[in-house]
Amino acid sequence: MAADEEARMDRMKIAIGCHHYLLGEGLSTILADESTVRVIGVFTEGADFHEIRKASPDLLVLDYPVFREMEEILKSDNGQRVLLLTGSNFPYAAKEHIRNLIDRGIVGIVPHFTPAPLFRKAVTAIAKGELWFDRRTMAGLALENSNSRKRDIRLTKSEREVTSLLCQGFRNKEVAQRMDISEQTVKSHCNRIFKKVGVTDRLQLVIEIHRHYPELAAAGKEPS
């Protein structure tokens, strides 16, 4: 296999689902020149995804109507990452709704009015293992925790590694694979981490760590 073909195959595989096919094709065109990703298919409804999923996409880029239609399918795809494209009908104010989305694989939220360069930036950031949430979403979520105080936390080496991976957007299954431990062990680590940091879910953890302990998010180091 030629070197350029090997590089192409190493790119993150993306499938795009939009209720308007032309929108999906447009997004595919926007990503055509990105060196870290490649679009393996565009579809308009959940039924079409059954064929595309055979290619094991690393990331689904879904608009909100298609995501709603595919919710049951996604529940059975543990670990599937999703970048969600939102419109005016998206319930931004429903913070619990957003938390539930993140628990179910949402690694990014991009509003429909996002410029093409910023959309490409979001996709490439996720390809590197990061989370991507627009300012409107994060501002609303951070506001409710604005009175939280930095705590003196002490995490074990394994807990620091789990925290770092969670903050990079990896799901429990992926964390388990990277650390060569079971998913149940990851869940146990998460429960202890949540208690030590003073949060109750993954999203609160990410917000708290990025706000008060950025060194933990970046490298899993003990906070000073």
JSON list of C-alpha atoms in Angstrom, two decimals:
[
{"chain": "A", "resi": 1, "resn": "MET", "atom": "CA", "xyz": [0.00, 0.00, 0.00]},
{"chain": "A", "resi": 2, "resn": "ALA", "atom": "CA", "xyz": [1.37, 3.45, -0.95]},
{"chain": "A", "resi": 3, "resn": "ALA", "atom": "CA", "xyz": [2.32, 5.88, 1.82]},
{"chain": "A", "resi": 4, "resn": "ASP", "atom": "CA", "xyz": [-0.38, 8.38, 0.85]},
{"chain": "A", "resi": 5, "resn": "GLU", "atom": "CA", "xyz": [-3.01, 5.61, 0.88]},
{"chain": "A", "resi": 6, "resn": "GLU", "atom": "CA", "xyz": [-1.85, 4.46, 4.32]},
{"chain": "A", "resi": 7, "resn": "ALA", "atom": "CA", "xyz": [-2.13, 8.03, 5.61]},
{"chain": "A", "resi": 8, "resn": "ARG", "atom": "CA", "xyz": [-5.64, 8.30, 4.22]},
{"chain": "A", "resi": 9, "resn": "MET", "atom": "CA", "xyz": [-6.69, 5.06, 5.92]},
{"chain": "A", "resi": 10, "resn": "ASP", "atom": "CA", "xyz": [-5.33, 6.31, 9.27]},
{"chain": "A", "resi": 11, "resn": "ARG", "atom": "CA", "xyz": [-7.68, 9.29, 9.25]},
{"chain": "A", "resi": 12, "resn": "MET", "atom": "CA", "xyz": [-10.64, 9.36, 11.64]},
{"chain": "A", "resi": 13, "resn": "LYS", "atom": "CA", "xyz": [-13.66, 7.93, 9.82]},
{"chain": "A", "resi": 14, "resn": "ILE", "atom": "CA", "xyz": [-16.72, 10.18, 9.86]},
{"chain": "A", "resi": 15, "resn": "ALA", "atom": "CA", "xyz": [-20.33, 9.50, 8.85]},
{"chain": "A", "resi": 16, "resn": "ILE", "atom": "CA", "xyz": [-22.64, 12.50, 8.41]},
{"chain": "A", "resi": 17, "resn": "GLY", "atom": "CA", "xyz": [-26.39, 12.29, 9.06]},
{"chain": "A", "resi": 18, "resn": "CYS", "atom": "CA", "xyz": [-28.59, 15.27, 8.13]},
{"chain": "A", "resi": 19, "resn": "HIS", "atom": "CA", "xyz": [-32.31, 15.43, 7.42]},
{"chain": "A", "resi": 20, "resn": "HIS", "atom": "CA", "xyz": [-31.45, 17.45, 4.28]},
{"chain": "A", "resi": 21, "resn": "TYR", "atom": "CA", "xyz": [-29.05, 15.45, 2.10]},
{"chain": "A", "resi": 22, "resn": "LEU", "atom": "CA", "xyz": [-27.60, 18.58, 0.49]},
{"chain": "A", "resi": 23, "resn": "LEU", "atom": "CA", "xyz": [-26.58, 19.85, 3.93]},
{"chain": "A", "resi": 24, "resn": "GLY", "atom": "CA", "xyz": [-24.77, 16.58, 4.60]},
{"chain": "A", "resi": 25, "resn": "GLU", "atom": "CA", "xyz": [-23.01, 16.80, 1.24]},
{"chain": "A", "resi": 26, "resn": "GLY", "atom": "CA", "xyz": [-22.02, 20.38, 2.02]},
{"chain": "A", "resi": 27, "resn": "LEU", "atom": "CA", "xyz": [-20.49, 19.35, 5.33]},
{"chain": "A", "resi": 28, "resn": "SER", "atom": "CA", "xyz": [-18.65, 16.53, 3.57]},
{"chain": "A", "resi": 29, "resn": "THR", "atom": "CA", "xyz": [-17.20, 19.04, 1.11]},
{"chain": "A", "resi": 30, "resn": "ILE", "atom": "CA", "xyz": [-16.08, 21.30, 3.96]},
{"chain": "A", "resi": 31, "resn": "LEU", "atom": "CA", "xyz": [-14.09, 18.40, 5.42]},
{"chain": "A", "resi": 32, "resn": "ALA", "atom": "CA", "xyz": [-12.72, 17.13, 2.11]},
{"chain": "A", "resi": 33, "resn": "ASP", "atom": "CA", "xyz": [-9.28, 18.73, 2.53]},
{"chain": "A", "resi": 34, "resn": "GLU", "atom": "CA", "xyz": [-8.76, 17.86, 6.19]},
{"chain": "A", "resi": 35, "resn": "SER", "atom": "CA", "xyz": [-5.74, 15.61, 6.66]},
{"chain": "A", "resi": 36, "resn": "THR", "atom": "CA", "xyz": [-6.91, 14.00, 9.93]},
{"chain": "A", "resi": 37, "resn": "VAL", "atom": "CA", "xyz": [-10.42, 12.89, 8.90]},
{"chain": "A", "resi": 38, "resn": "ARG", "atom": "CA", "xyz": [-12.25, 11.28, 6.00]},
{"chain": "A", "resi": 39, "resn": "VAL", "atom": "CA", "xyz": [-15.99, 11.10, 5.35]},
{"chain": "A", "resi": 40, "resn": "ILE", "atom": "CA", "xyz": [-17.10, 7.53, 4.68]},
{"chain": "A", "resi": 41, "resn": "GLY", "atom": "CA", "xyz": [-20.80, 8.24, 4.09]},
{"chain": "A", "resi": 42, "resn": "VAL", "atom": "CA", "xyz": [-23.70, 10.69, 4.16]},
{"chain": "A", "resi": 43, "resn": "PHE", "atom": "CA", "xyz": [-27.20, 9.60, 5.17]},
{"chain": "A", "resi": 44, "resn": "THR", "atom": "CA", "xyz": [-30.58, 11.17, 5.93]},
{"chain": "A", "resi": 45, "resn": "GLU", "atom": "CA", "xyz": [-32.25, 8.74, 8.33]},
{"chain": "A", "resi": 46, "resn": "GLY", "atom": "CA", "xyz": [-31.47, 6.04, 10.83]},
{"chain": "A", "resi": 47, "resn": "ALA", "atom": "CA", "xyz": [-32.42, 3.25, 8.43]},
{"chain": "A", "resi": 48, "resn": "ASP", "atom": "CA", "xyz": [-29.57, 4.27, 6.10]},
{"chain": "A", "resi": 49, "resn": "PHE", "atom": "CA", "xyz": [-27.09, 4.19, 8.95]},
{"chain": "A", "resi": 50, "resn": "HIS", "atom": "CA", "xyz": [-27.31, 0.40, 9.30]},
{"chain": "A", "resi": 51, "resn": "GLU", "atom": "CA", "xyz": [-25.26, 0.02, 6.12]},
{"chain": "A", "resi": 52, "resn": "ILE", "atom": "CA", "xyz": [-22.78, 2.77, 6.99]},
{"chain": "A", "resi": 53, "resn": "ARG", "atom": "CA", "xyz": [-22.17, 1.42, 10.49]},
{"chain": "A", "resi": 54, "resn": "LYS", "atom": "CA", "xyz": [-20.58, -1.69, 8.92]},
{"chain": "A", "resi": 55, "resn": "ALA", "atom": "CA", "xyz": [-17.59, 0.55, 8.13]},
{"chain": "A", "resi": 56, "resn": "SER", "atom": "CA", "xyz": [-17.24, 1.32, 11.88]},
{"chain": "A", "resi": 57, "resn": "PRO", "atom": "CA", "xyz": [-17.21, 5.13, 11.81]},
{"chain": "A", "resi": 58, "resn": "ASP", "atom": "CA", "xyz": [-15.16, 6.78, 14.58]},
{"chain": "A", "resi": 59, "resn": "LEU", "atom": "CA", "xyz": [-17.45, 9.81, 14.72]},
{"chain": "A", "resi": 60, "resn": "LEU", "atom": "CA", "xyz": [-21.02, 10.57, 13.70]},
{"chain": "A", "resi": 61, "resn": "VAL", "atom": "CA", "xyz": [-21.86, 14.15, 12.73]},
{"chain": "A", "resi": 62, "resn": "LEU", "atom": "CA", "xyz": [-25.63, 14.35, 13.21]},
{"chain": "A", "resi": 63, "resn": "ASP", "atom": "CA", "xyz": [-28.11, 17.17, 13.02]},
{"chain": "A", "resi": 64, "resn": "TYR", "atom": "CA", "xyz": [-30.69, 17.22, 15.80]},
{"chain": "A", "resi": 65, "resn": "PRO", "atom": "CA", "xyz": [-33.63, 15.70, 13.81]},
{"chain": "A", "resi": 66, "resn": "VAL", "atom": "CA", "xyz": [-31.55, 12.70, 12.70]},
{"chain": "A", "resi": 67, "resn": "PHE", "atom": "CA", "xyz": [-30.10, 12.32, 16.20]},
{"chain": "A", "resi": 68, "resn": "ARG", "atom": "CA", "xyz": [-33.61, 12.22, 17.67]},
{"chain": "A", "resi": 69, "resn": "GLU", "atom": "CA", "xyz": [-34.58, 9.52, 15.16]},
{"chain": "A", "resi": 70, "resn": "MET", "atom": "CA", "xyz": [-31.45, 7.50, 15.97]},
{"chain": "A", "resi": 71, "resn": "GLU", "atom": "CA", "xyz": [-31.59, 7.74, 19.76]},
{"chain": "A", "resi": 72, "resn": "GLU", "atom": "CA", "xyz": [-32.59, 4.09, 20.22]},
{"chain": "A", "resi": 73, "resn": "ILE", "atom": "CA", "xyz": [-29.91, 2.92, 17.76]},
{"chain": "A", "resi": 74, "resn": "LEU", "atom": "CA", "xyz": [-27.24, 4.95, 19.56]},
{"chain": "A", "resi": 75, "resn": "LYS", "atom": "CA", "xyz": [-28.21, 3.52, 22.93]},
{"chain": "A", "resi": 76, "resn": "SER", "atom": "CA", "xyz": [-27.10, 0.12, 21.68]},
{"chain": "A", "resi": 77, "resn": "ASP", "atom": "CA", "xyz": [-23.81, 1.49, 20.28]},
{"chain": "A", "resi": 78, "resn": "ASN", "atom": "CA", "xyz": [-21.87, 1.89, 23.50]},
{"chain": "A", "resi": 79, "resn": "GLY", "atom": "CA", "xyz": [-18.86, 4.13, 22.91]},
{"chain": "A", "resi": 80, "resn": "GLN", "atom": "CA", "xyz": [-20.05, 5.69, 19.63]},
{"chain": "A", "resi": 81, "resn": "ARG", "atom": "CA", "xyz": [-18.96, 9.34, 19.52]},
{"chain": "A", "resi": 82, "resn": "VAL", "atom": "CA", "xyz": [-21.33, 11.99, 18.19]},
{"chain": "A", "resi": 83, "resn": "LEU", "atom": "CA", "xyz": [-20.84, 15.62, 17.15]},
{"chain": "A", "resi": 84, "resn": "LEU", "atom": "CA", "xyz": [-24.30, 17.19, 17.32]},
{"chain": "A", "resi": 85, "resn": "LEU", "atom": "CA", "xyz": [-25.40, 19.96, 14.96]},
{"chain": "A", "resi": 86, "resn": "THR", "atom": "CA", "xyz": [-28.13, 22.03, 16.60]},
{"chain": "A", "resi": 87, "resn": "GLY", "atom": "CA", "xyz": [-30.80, 24.36, 15.28]},
{"chain": "A", "resi": 88, "resn": "SER", "atom": "CA", "xyz": [-33.24, 26.79, 16.85]},
{"chain": "A", "resi": 89, "resn": "ASN", "atom": "CA", "xyz": [-35.29, 23.84, 18.16]},
{"chain": "A", "resi": 90, "resn": "PHE", "atom": "CA", "xyz": [-32.47, 22.58, 20.39]},
{"chain": "A", "resi": 91, "resn": "PRO", "atom": "CA", "xyz": [-33.27, 22.92, 24.12]},
{"chain": "A", "resi": 92, "resn": "TYR", "atom": "CA", "xyz": [-30.16, 24.84, 25.20]},
{"chain": "A", "resi": 93, "resn": "ALA", "atom": "CA", "xyz": [-31.74, 25.80, 28.49]},
{"chain": "A", "resi": 94, "resn": "ALA", "atom": "CA", "xyz": [-32.32, 22.18, 29.47]},
{"chain": "A", "resi": 95, "resn": "LYS", "atom": "CA", "xyz": [-29.02, 21.54, 31.26]},
{"chain": "A", "resi": 96, "resn": "GLU", "atom": "CA", "xyz": [-30.08, 18.08, 32.40]},
{"chain": "A", "resi": 97, "resn": "HIS", "atom": "CA", "xyz": [-30.82, 17.23, 28.76]},
{"chain": "A", "resi": 98, "resn": "ILE", "atom": "CA", "xyz": [-27.29, 18.23, 27.76]},
{"chain": "A", "resi": 99, "resn": "ARG", "atom": "CA", "xyz": [-25.80, 16.13, 30.56]},
{"chain": "A", "resi": 100, "resn": "ASN", "atom": "CA", "xyz": [-27.78, 13.13, 29.37]},
{"chain": "A", "resi": 101, "resn": "LEU", "atom": "CA", "xyz": [-26.49, 13.67, 25.84]},
{"chain": "A", "resi": 102, "resn": "ILE", "atom": "CA", "xyz": [-22.88, 13.67, 27.02]},
{"chain": "A", "resi": 103, "resn": "ASP", "atom": "CA", "xyz": [-23.45, 10.51, 29.02]},
{"chain": "A", "resi": 104, "resn": "ARG", "atom": "CA", "xyz": [-24.71, 8.90, 25.78]},
{"chain": "A", "resi": 105, "resn": "GLY", "atom": "CA", "xyz": [-21.72, 9.76, 23.60]},
{"chain": "A", "resi": 106, "resn": "ILE", "atom": "CA", "xyz": [-22.03, 13.41, 22.60]},
{"chain": "A", "resi": 107, "resn": "VAL", "atom": "CA", "xyz": [-18.47, 14.75, 22.43]},
{"chain": "A", "resi": 108, "resn": "GLY", "atom": "CA", "xyz": [-19.35, 18.08, 20.85]},
{"chain": "A", "resi": 109, "resn": "ILE", "atom": "CA", "xyz": [-22.20, 20.47, 20.10]},
{"chain": "A", "resi": 110, "resn": "VAL", "atom": "CA", "xyz": [-22.05, 22.91, 17.18]},
{"chain": "A", "resi": 111, "resn": "PRO", "atom": "CA", "xyz": [-24.87, 25.41, 16.41]},
{"chain": "A", "resi": 112, "resn": "HIS", "atom": "CA", "xyz": [-26.24, 25.54, 12.87]},
{"chain": "A", "resi": 113, "resn": "PHE", "atom": "CA", "xyz": [-24.90, 29.08, 12.36]},
{"chain": "A", "resi": 114, "resn": "THR", "atom": "CA", "xyz": [-21.26, 28.02, 12.95]},
{"chain": "A", "resi": 115, "resn": "PRO", "atom": "CA", "xyz": [-18.89, 29.23, 10.18]},
{"chain": "A", "resi": 116, "resn": "ALA", "atom": "CA", "xyz": [-17.22, 26.53, 8.09]},
{"chain": "A", "resi": 117, "resn": "PRO", "atom": "CA", "xyz": [-13.69, 27.15, 9.47]},
{"chain": "A", "resi": 118, "resn": "LEU", "atom": "CA", "xyz": [-14.94, 26.76, 13.04]},
{"chain": "A", "resi": 119, "resn": "PHE", "atom": "CA", "xyz": [-16.81, 23.58, 12.10]},
{"chain": "A", "resi": 120, "resn": "ARG", "atom": "CA", "xyz": [-13.58, 22.14, 10.68]},
{"chain": "A", "resi": 121, "resn": "LYS", "atom": "CA", "xyz": [-11.76, 23.17, 13.85]},
{"chain": "A", "resi": 122, "resn": "ALA", "atom": "CA", "xyz": [-14.36, 21.38, 15.98]},
{"chain": "A", "resi": 123, "resn": "VAL", "atom": "CA", "xyz": [-14.06, 18.17, 13.97]},
{"chain": "A", "resi": 124, "resn": "THR", "atom": "CA", "xyz": [-10.25, 18.17, 13.99]},
{"chain": "A", "resi": 125, "resn": "ALA", "atom": "CA", "xyz": [-10.21, 18.88, 17.74]},
{"chain": "A", "resi": 126, "resn": "ILE", "atom": "CA", "xyz": [-12.45, 15.86, 18.34]},
{"chain": "A", "resi": 127, "resn": "ALA", "atom": "CA", "xyz": [-10.17, 13.81, 16.06]},
{"chain": "A", "resi": 128, "resn": "LYS", "atom": "CA", "xyz": [-7.38, 14.62, 18.54]},
{"chain": "A", "resi": 129, "resn": "GLY", "atom": "CA", "xyz": [-9.48, 13.33, 21.44]},
{"chain": "A", "resi": 130, "resn": "GLU", "atom": "CA", "xyz": [-10.84, 16.66, 22.71]},
{"chain": "A", "resi": 131, "resn": "LEU", "atom": "CA", "xyz": [-14.38, 17.74, 23.58]},
{"chain": "A", "resi": 132, "resn": "TRP", "atom": "CA", "xyz": [-16.01, 20.62, 21.69]},
{"chain": "A", "resi": 133, "resn": "PHE", "atom": "CA", "xyz": [-18.92, 22.64, 23.06]},
{"chain": "A", "resi": 134, "resn": "ASP", "atom": "CA", "xyz": [-19.91, 26.09, 21.87]},
{"chain": "A", "resi": 135, "resn": "ARG", "atom": "CA", "xyz": [-19.75, 29.07, 24.21]},
{"chain": "A", "resi": 136, "resn": "ARG", "atom": "CA", "xyz": [-23.52, 29.28, 24.58]},
{"chain": "A", "resi": 137, "resn": "THR", "atom": "CA", "xyz": [-23.72, 25.73, 25.88]},
{"chain": "A", "resi": 138, "resn": "MET", "atom": "CA", "xyz": [-20.69, 25.95, 28.16]},
{"chain": "A", "resi": 139, "resn": "ALA", "atom": "CA", "xyz": [-21.66, 29.39, 29.51]},
{"chain": "A", "resi": 140, "resn": "GLY", "atom": "CA", "xyz": [-25.03, 28.09, 30.63]},
{"chain": "A", "resi": 141, "resn": "LEU", "atom": "CA", "xyz": [-23.54, 25.00, 32.21]},
{"chain": "A", "resi": 142, "resn": "ALA", "atom": "CA", "xyz": [-20.71, 26.87, 33.92]},
{"chain": "A", "resi": 143, "resn": "LEU", "atom": "CA", "xyz": [-23.07, 29.52, 35.32]},
{"chain": "A", "resi": 144, "resn": "GLU", "atom": "CA", "xyz": [-24.86, 27.08, 37.59]},
{"chain": "A", "resi": 145, "resn": "ASN", "atom": "CA", "xyz": [-21.50, 26.07, 39.04]},
{"chain": "A", "resi": 146, "resn": "SER", "atom": "CA", "xyz": [-20.10, 29.60, 39.29]},
{"chain": "A", "resi": 147, "resn": "ASN", "atom": "CA", "xyz": [-20.17, 29.54, 43.08]},
{"chain": "A", "resi": 148, "resn": "SER", "atom": "CA", "xyz": [-18.25, 26.28, 43.34]},
{"chain": "A", "resi": 149, "resn": "ARG", "atom": "CA", "xyz": [-14.94, 26.52, 45.15]},
{"chain": "A", "resi": 150, "resn": "LYS", "atom": "CA", "xyz": [-11.67, 24.84, 44.29]},
{"chain": "A", "resi": 151, "resn": "ARG", "atom": "CA", "xyz": [-11.14, 21.81, 46.48]},
{"chain": "A", "resi": 152, "resn": "ASP", "atom": "CA", "xyz": [-7.88, 20.26, 47.60]},
{"chain": "A", "resi": 153, "resn": "ILE", "atom": "CA", "xyz": [-8.23, 16.89, 45.92]},
{"chain": "A", "resi": 154, "resn": "ARG", "atom": "CA", "xyz": [-5.84, 13.95, 46.05]},
{"chain": "A", "resi": 155, "resn": "LEU", "atom": "CA", "xyz": [-6.21, 11.39, 43.30]},
{"chain": "A", "resi": 156, "resn": "THR", "atom": "CA", "xyz": [-4.27, 8.19, 42.87]},
{"chain": "A", "resi": 157, "resn": "LYS", "atom": "CA", "xyz": [-2.15, 7.67, 39.76]},
{"chain": "A", "resi": 158, "resn": "SER", "atom": "CA", "xyz": [-4.90, 5.56, 38.16]},
{"chain": "A", "resi": 159, "resn": "GLU", "atom": "CA", "xyz": [-7.58, 8.11, 39.06]},
{"chain": "A", "resi": 160, "resn": "ARG", "atom": "CA", "xyz": [-5.51, 10.90, 37.53]},
{"chain": "A", "resi": 161, "resn": "GLU", "atom": "CA", "xyz": [-5.14, 8.90, 34.32]},
{"chain": "A", "resi": 162, "resn": "VAL", "atom": "CA", "xyz": [-8.89, 8.18, 34.19]},
{"chain": "A", "resi": 163, "resn": "THR", "atom": "CA", "xyz": [-9.67, 11.87, 34.84]},
{"chain": "A", "resi": 164, "resn": "SER", "atom": "CA", "xyz": [-7.35, 12.98, 32.06]},
{"chain": "A", "resi": 165, "resn": "LEU", "atom": "CA", "xyz": [-8.89, 10.53, 29.57]},
{"chain": "A", "resi": 166, "resn": "LEU", "atom": "CA", "xyz": [-12.44, 11.54, 30.53]},
{"chain": "A", "resi": 167, "resn": "CYS", "atom": "CA", "xyz": [-11.58, 15.20, 30.01]},
{"chain": "A", "resi": 168, "resn": "GLN", "atom": "CA", "xyz": [-10.22, 14.34, 26.56]},
{"chain": "A", "resi": 169, "resn": "GLY", "atom": "CA", "xyz": [-13.61, 12.91, 25.64]},
{"chain": "A", "resi": 170, "resn": "PHE", "atom": "CA", "xyz": [-12.96, 9.18, 25.87]},
{"chain": "A", "resi": 171, "resn": "ARG", "atom": "CA", "xyz": [-15.85, 6.94, 26.87]},
{"chain": "A", "resi": 172, "resn": "ASN", "atom": "CA", "xyz": [-15.61, 4.32, 29.63]},
{"chain": "A", "resi": 173, "resn": "LYS", "atom": "CA", "xyz": [-15.02, 1.52, 27.14]},
{"chain": "A", "resi": 174, "resn": "GLU", "atom": "CA", "xyz": [-12.16, 3.41, 25.50]},
{"chain": "A", "resi": 175, "resn": "VAL", "atom": "CA", "xyz": [-10.64, 4.32, 28.87]},
{"chain": "A", "resi": 176, "resn": "ALA", "atom": "CA", "xyz": [-10.72, 0.64, 29.82]},
{"chain": "A", "resi": 177, "resn": "GLN", "atom": "CA", "xyz": [-8.98, -0.33, 26.58]},
{"chain": "A", "resi": 178, "resn": "ARG", "atom": "CA", "xyz": [-6.28, 2.33, 26.94]},
{"chain": "A", "resi": 179, "resn": "MET", "atom": "CA", "xyz": [-5.57, 1.44, 30.57]},
{"chain": "A", "resi": 180, "resn": "ASP", "atom": "CA", "xyz": [-5.99, -2.32, 30.05]},
{"chain": "A", "resi": 181, "resn": "ILE", "atom": "CA", "xyz": [-8.59, -2.60, 32.80]},
{"chain": "A", "resi": 182, "resn": "SER", "atom": "CA", "xyz": [-12.26, -3.60, 32.87]},
{"chain": "A", "resi": 183, "resn": "GLU", "atom": "CA", "xyz": [-15.13, -1.17, 32.29]},
{"chain": "A", "resi": 184, "resn": "GLN", "atom": "CA", "xyz": [-16.37, -1.98, 35.80]},
{"chain": "A", "resi": 185, "resn": "THR", "atom": "CA", "xyz": [-13.02, -0.85, 37.19]},
{"chain": "A", "resi": 186, "resn": "VAL", "atom": "CA", "xyz": [-13.33, 2.38, 35.20]},
{"chain": "A", "resi": 187, "resn": "LYS", "atom": "CA", "xyz": [-16.79, 2.94, 36.67]},
{"chain": "A", "resi": 188, "resn": "SER", "atom": "CA", "xyz": [-15.43, 2.36, 40.16]},
{"chain": "A", "resi": 189, "resn": "HIS", "atom": "CA", "xyz": [-12.66, 4.89, 39.52]},
{"chain": "A", "resi": 190, "resn": "CYS", "atom": "CA", "xyz": [-15.25, 7.36, 38.23]},
{"chain": "A", "resi": 191, "resn": "ASN", "atom": "CA", "xyz": [-17.39, 7.03, 41.34]},
{"chain": "A", "resi": 192, "resn": "ARG", "atom": "CA", "xyz": [-14.40, 7.71, 43.57]},
{"chain": "A", "resi": 193, "resn": "ILE", "atom": "CA", "xyz": [-13.26, 10.62, 41.39]},
{"chain": "A", "resi": 194, "resn": "PHE", "atom": "CA", "xyz": [-16.72, 12.20, 41.39]},
{"chain": "A", "resi": 195, "resn": "LYS", "atom": "CA", "xyz": [-16.81, 12.00, 45.19]},
{"chain": "A", "resi": 196, "resn": "LYS", "atom": "CA", "xyz": [-13.33, 13.48, 45.63]},
{"chain": "A", "resi": 197, "resn": "VAL", "atom": "CA", "xyz": [-13.91, 16.34, 43.17]},
{"chain": "A", "resi": 198, "resn": "GLY", "atom": "CA", "xyz": [-17.41, 17.00, 44.52]},
{"chain": "A", "resi": 199, "resn": "VAL", "atom": "CA", "xyz": [-19.44, 16.37, 41.37]},
{"chain": "A", "resi": 200, "resn": "THR", "atom": "CA", "xyz": [-22.15, 13.90, 40.39]},
{"chain": "A", "resi": 201, "resn": "ASP", "atom": "CA", "xyz": [-21.62, 13.31, 36.66]},
{"chain": "A", "resi": 202, "resn": "ARG", "atom": "CA", "xyz": [-19.10, 13.39, 33.81]},
{"chain": "A", "resi": 203, "resn": "LEU", "atom": "CA", "xyz": [-20.01, 16.85, 32.52]},
{"chain": "A", "resi": 204, "resn": "GLN", "atom": "CA", "xyz": [-19.67, 18.46, 35.94]},
{"chain": "A", "resi": 205, "resn": "LEU", "atom": "CA", "xyz": [-16.30, 16.74, 36.28]},
{"chain": "A", "resi": 206, "resn": "VAL", "atom": "CA", "xyz": [-15.05, 18.09, 32.93]},
{"chain": "A", "resi": 207, "resn": "ILE", "atom": "CA", "xyz": [-16.20, 21.63, 33.78]},
{"chain": "A", "resi": 208, "resn": "GLU", "atom": "CA", "xyz": [-14.68, 21.51, 37.27]},
{"chain": "A", "resi": 209, "resn": "ILE", "atom": "CA", "xyz": [-11.37, 20.05, 36.11]},
{"chain": "A", "resi": 210, "resn": "HIS", "atom": "CA", "xyz": [-10.97, 22.48, 33.21]},
{"chain": "A", "resi": 211, "resn": "ARG", "atom": "CA", "xyz": [-11.82, 25.44, 35.46]},
{"chain": "A", "resi": 212, "resn": "HIS", "atom": "CA", "xyz": [-9.77, 24.62, 38.55]},
{"chain": "A", "resi": 213, "resn": "TYR", "atom": "CA", "xyz": [-7.29, 21.87, 37.60]},
{"chain": "A", "resi": 214, "resn": "PRO", "atom": "CA", "xyz": [-6.35, 22.34, 33.91]},
{"chain": "A", "resi": 215, "resn": "GLU", "atom": "CA", "xyz": [-3.09, 20.47, 34.48]},
{"chain": "A", "resi": 216, "resn": "LEU", "atom": "CA", "xyz": [-5.12, 17.37, 35.36]},
{"chain": "A", "resi": 217, "resn": "ALA", "atom": "CA", "xyz": [-7.11, 17.62, 32.14]},
{"chain": "A", "resi": 218, "resn": "ALA", "atom": "CA", "xyz": [-3.97, 17.98, 30.05]},
{"chain": "A", "resi": 219, "resn": "ALA", "atom": "CA", "xyz": [-1.62, 15.50, 31.64]},
{"chain": "A", "resi": 220, "resn": "GLY", "atom": "CA", "xyz": [-3.20, 13.84, 34.63]},
{"chain": "A", "resi": 221, "resn": "LYS", "atom": "CA", "xyz": [-0.93, 15.57, 37.14]},
{"chain": "A", "resi": 222, "resn": "GLU", "atom": "CA", "xyz": [-1.65, 16.12, 40.78]},
{"chain": "A", "resi": 223, "resn": "PRO", "atom": "CA", "xyz": [-3.13, 19.61, 41.33]},
{"chain": "A", "resi": 224, "resn": "SER", "atom": "CA", "xyz": [-0.89, 21.99, 43.21]}
]
